[in-house]
Short mmCIF file of C-alpha atoms in Angstrom, two decimals:
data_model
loop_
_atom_site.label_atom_id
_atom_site.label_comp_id
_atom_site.label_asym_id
_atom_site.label_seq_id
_atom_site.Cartn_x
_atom_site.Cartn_y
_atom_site.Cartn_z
CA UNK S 5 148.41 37.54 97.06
CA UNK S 6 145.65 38.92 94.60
CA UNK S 7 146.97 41.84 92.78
CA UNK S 8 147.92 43.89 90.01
CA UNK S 9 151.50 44.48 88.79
CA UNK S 10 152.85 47.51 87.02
CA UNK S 11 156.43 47.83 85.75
CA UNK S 12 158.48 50.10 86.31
CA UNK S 13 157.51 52.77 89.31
CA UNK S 14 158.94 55.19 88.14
CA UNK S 15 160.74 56.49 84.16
CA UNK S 16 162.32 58.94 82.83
CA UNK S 17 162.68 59.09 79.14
CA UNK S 18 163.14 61.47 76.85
CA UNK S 19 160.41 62.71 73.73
CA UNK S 20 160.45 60.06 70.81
CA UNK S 21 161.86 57.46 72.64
CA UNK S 22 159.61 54.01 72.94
CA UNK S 23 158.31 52.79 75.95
CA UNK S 24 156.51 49.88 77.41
CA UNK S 25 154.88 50.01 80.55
CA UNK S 26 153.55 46.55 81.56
CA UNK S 27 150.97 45.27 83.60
CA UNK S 28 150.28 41.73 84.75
CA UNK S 29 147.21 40.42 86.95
CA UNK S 30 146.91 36.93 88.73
CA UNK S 31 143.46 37.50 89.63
CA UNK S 32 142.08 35.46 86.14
CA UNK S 33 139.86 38.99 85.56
CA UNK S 34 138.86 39.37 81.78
CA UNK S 35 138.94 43.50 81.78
CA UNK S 36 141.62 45.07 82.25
CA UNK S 37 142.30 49.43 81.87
CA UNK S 38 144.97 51.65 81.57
CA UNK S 39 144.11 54.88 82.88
CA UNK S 40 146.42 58.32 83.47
CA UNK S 41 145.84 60.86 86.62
CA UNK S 42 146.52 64.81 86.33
CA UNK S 43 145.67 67.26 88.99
CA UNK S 44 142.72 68.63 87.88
CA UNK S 45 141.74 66.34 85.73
CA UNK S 46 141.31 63.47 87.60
CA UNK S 47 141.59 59.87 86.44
CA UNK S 48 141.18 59.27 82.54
CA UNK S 49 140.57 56.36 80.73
CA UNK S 50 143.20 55.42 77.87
CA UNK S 51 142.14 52.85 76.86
CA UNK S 52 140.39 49.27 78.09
CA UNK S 53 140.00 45.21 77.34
CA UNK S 54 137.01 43.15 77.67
CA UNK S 55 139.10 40.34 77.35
CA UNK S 56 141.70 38.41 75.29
CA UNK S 57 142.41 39.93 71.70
CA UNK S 58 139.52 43.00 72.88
CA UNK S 59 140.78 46.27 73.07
CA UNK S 60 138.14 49.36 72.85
CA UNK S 61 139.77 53.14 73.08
CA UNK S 62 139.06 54.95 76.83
CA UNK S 63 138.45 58.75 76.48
CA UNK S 64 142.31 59.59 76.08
CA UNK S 65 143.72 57.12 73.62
CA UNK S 66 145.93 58.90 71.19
CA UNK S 67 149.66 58.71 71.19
CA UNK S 68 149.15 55.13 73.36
CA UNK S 69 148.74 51.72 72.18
CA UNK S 70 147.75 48.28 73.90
CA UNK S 71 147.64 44.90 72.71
CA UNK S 72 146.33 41.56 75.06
CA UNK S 73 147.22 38.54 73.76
CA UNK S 74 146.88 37.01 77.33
CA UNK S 75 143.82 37.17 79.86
CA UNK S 76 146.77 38.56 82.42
CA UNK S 77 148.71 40.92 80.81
CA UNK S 78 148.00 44.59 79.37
CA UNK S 79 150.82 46.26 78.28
CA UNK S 80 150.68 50.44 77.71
CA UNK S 81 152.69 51.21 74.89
CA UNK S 82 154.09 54.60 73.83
CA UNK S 83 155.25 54.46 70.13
CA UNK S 84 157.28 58.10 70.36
CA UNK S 85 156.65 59.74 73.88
CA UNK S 86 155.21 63.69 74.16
CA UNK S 87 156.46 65.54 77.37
CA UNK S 88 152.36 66.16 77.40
CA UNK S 89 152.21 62.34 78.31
CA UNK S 90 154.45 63.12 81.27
CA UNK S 91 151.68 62.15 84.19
CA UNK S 92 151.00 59.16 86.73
CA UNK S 93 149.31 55.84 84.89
CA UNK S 94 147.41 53.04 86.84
CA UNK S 95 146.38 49.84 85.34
CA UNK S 96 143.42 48.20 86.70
CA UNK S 97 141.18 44.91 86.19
CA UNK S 98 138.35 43.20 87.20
CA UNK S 99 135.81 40.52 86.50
CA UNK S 100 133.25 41.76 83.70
CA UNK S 101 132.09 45.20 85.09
CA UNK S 102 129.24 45.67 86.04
CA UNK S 103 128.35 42.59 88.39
CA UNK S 104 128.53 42.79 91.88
CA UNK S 105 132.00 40.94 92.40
CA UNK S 106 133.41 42.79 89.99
CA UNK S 107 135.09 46.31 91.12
CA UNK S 108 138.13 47.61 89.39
CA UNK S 109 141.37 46.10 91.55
CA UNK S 110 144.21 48.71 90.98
CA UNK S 111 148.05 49.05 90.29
CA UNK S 112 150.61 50.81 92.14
CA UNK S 113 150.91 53.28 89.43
CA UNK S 114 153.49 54.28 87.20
CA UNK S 115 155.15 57.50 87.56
CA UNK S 116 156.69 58.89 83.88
CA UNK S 117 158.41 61.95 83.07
CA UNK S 118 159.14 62.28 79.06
CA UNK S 119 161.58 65.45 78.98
CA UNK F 8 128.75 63.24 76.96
CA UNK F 9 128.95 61.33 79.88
CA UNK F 10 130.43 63.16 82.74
CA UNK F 11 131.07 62.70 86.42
CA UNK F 12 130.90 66.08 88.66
CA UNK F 13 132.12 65.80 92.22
CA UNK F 14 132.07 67.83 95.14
CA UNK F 15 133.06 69.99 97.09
CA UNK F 16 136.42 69.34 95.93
CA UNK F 17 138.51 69.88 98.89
CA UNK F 18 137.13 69.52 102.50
CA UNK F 19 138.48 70.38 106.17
CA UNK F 20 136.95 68.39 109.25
CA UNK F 21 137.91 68.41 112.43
CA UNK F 22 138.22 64.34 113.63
CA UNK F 23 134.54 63.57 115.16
CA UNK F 24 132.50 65.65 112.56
CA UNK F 25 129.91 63.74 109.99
CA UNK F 26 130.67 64.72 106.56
CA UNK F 27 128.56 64.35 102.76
CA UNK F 28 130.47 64.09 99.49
CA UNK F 29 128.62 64.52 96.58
CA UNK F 30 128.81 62.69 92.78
CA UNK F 31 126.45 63.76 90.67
CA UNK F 32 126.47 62.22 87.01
CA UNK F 33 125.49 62.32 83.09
CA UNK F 34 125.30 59.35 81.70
CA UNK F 35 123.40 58.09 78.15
CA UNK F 36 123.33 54.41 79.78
CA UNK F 37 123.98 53.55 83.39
CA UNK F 38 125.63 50.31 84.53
CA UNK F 39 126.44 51.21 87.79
CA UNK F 40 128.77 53.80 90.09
CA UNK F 41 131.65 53.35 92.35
CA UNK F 42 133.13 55.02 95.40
CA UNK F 43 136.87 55.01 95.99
CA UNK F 44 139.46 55.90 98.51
CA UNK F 45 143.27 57.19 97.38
CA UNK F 46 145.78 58.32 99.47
CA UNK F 47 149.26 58.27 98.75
CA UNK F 48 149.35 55.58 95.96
CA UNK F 49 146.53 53.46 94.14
CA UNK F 50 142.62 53.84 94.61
CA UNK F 51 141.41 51.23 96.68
CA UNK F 52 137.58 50.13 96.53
CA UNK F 53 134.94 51.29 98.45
CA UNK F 54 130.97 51.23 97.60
CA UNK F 55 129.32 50.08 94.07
CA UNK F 56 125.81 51.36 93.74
CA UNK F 57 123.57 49.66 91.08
CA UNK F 58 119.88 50.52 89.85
CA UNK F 59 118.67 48.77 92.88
CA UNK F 60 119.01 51.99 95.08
CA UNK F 61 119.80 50.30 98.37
CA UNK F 62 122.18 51.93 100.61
CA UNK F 63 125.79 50.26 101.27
CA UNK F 64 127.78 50.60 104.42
CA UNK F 65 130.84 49.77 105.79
CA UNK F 66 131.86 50.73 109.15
CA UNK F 67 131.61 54.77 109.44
CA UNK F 68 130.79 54.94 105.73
CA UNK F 69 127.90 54.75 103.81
CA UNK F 70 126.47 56.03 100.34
CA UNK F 71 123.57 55.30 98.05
CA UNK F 72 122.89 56.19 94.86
CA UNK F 73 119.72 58.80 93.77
CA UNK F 74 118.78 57.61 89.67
CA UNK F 75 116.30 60.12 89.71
CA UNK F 76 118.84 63.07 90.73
CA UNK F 77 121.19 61.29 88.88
CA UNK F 78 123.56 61.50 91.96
CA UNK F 79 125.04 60.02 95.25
CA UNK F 80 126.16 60.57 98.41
CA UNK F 81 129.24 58.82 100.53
CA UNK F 82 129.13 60.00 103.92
CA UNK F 83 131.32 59.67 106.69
CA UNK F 84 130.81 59.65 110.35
CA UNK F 85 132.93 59.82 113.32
CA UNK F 86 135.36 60.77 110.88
CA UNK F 87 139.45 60.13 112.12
CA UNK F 88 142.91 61.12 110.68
CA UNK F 89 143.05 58.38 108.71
CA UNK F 90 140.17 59.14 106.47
CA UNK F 91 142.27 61.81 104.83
CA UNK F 92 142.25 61.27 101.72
CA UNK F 93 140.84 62.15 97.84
CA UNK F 94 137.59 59.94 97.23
CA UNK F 95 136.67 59.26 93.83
CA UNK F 96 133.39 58.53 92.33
CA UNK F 97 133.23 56.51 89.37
CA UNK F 98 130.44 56.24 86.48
CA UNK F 99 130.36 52.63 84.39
CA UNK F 100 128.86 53.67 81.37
CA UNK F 101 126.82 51.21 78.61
CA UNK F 102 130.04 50.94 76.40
CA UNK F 103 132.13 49.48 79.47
CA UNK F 104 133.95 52.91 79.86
CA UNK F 105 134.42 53.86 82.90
CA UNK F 106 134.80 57.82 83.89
CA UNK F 107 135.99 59.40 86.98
CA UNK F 108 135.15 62.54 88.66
CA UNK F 109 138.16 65.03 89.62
CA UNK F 110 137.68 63.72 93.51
CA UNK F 111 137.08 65.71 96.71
CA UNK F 112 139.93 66.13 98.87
CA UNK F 113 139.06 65.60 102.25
CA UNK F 114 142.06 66.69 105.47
CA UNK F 115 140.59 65.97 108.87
CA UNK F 116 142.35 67.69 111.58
CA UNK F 117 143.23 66.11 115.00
#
């Protein structure tokens, strides 16, 4: 089945301690996006890859960190967690954007809490 | 700055009634805009709009995209229970960004 992966569903952590979030596609799509959701604020981009070894910062990029050293995974990395970064992340890919075929295919999201 | 407004941003329907959500945008370069469904977990894909202007359609929904207004519609007929829901409208910008508007919430009623 075509989809995206995220690990875990759901962590608690507390401030300063690192994290990984991963992400994993099967779907051979060269971007791939981390993004967070707050009520009122809607989705955000953190940041975003057009493909192996290219990362590019989203509009919410600070405190996060990426790296994609394969076309299917995108791991979300928080160096020292901020109870600010508590929210619900959703990593998402897709064939370049832009083309027809090419909508973003979503995770199941990734529910943190950094107390 | 690019910027995605959507609304209204909550919505009550009773199930049978036609409703319009609005996106409008600001964009510096436009690659294209997409419509999106969310209910209790991840968005899931509706409409993408290009330059072209033609409308899409799926079943009870449709949209289309106004590049002189800089906006679009998604509109919903017949609607039923189970188009409850926040939609999301979503701007690809020239850089490969893409932004997302705060969604409209919409509850239809039995």
């Amino acid at each position: 089945e075509a989809q995206v992966t995220q690990n875990p569903r759901y962590l608690i952590t507390v401030t300063g301690k690192k994290l990984t979030v991963t992400c994993s596609q099967n779907m051979n799509h060269e971007y791939m996006s981390w993004y967070r959701q707050d009520p009122g604020l809607g989705l955000r981009q953190i940041y975003y890859s057009m493909n192996v070894e290219v990362t590019d910062k989203g509009d919410v990029p600070e405190g996060y960190k990426v790296s994609r050293k394969e076309k299917r995974n995108f791991p979300l990395i928080l160096e020292s967690p901020s109870p600010n970064q508590t929210s619900l992340y959703f990593c998402a890919s897709s064939f370049p954007p832009g083309q027809q075929n090419s909508p973003l295919h979503f995770g199941n999201g990734t529910r943190l809490t950094v107390t | 700055e690019d910027k995605v407004v959507q609304s209204p941003l909550s919505l009550v329907v009773h199930e049978g009634d036609t409703v319009t959500l609005n996106c409008s945008y600001e964009v510096t370069n436009f690659r294209s805009l997409l419509w999106y469904k969310q209910e209790k977990k991840a968005p899931t894909f509706l409409f993408m709009l290009t330059s072209s202007g033609i409308e899409k359609k799926s079943g009870r929904l449709s949209s289309i995209l106004d590049k002189k207004e800089l906006s679009s519609i998604l509109n919903i007929t017949a609607t039923q229970t189970g188009d409850s829901a926040i939609y999301l409208c979503a701007l690809l910008s020239g850089t490969y960004k893409y932004i997302f508007g705060t969604g409209t919430r919409l509850k239809v009623l039995a």
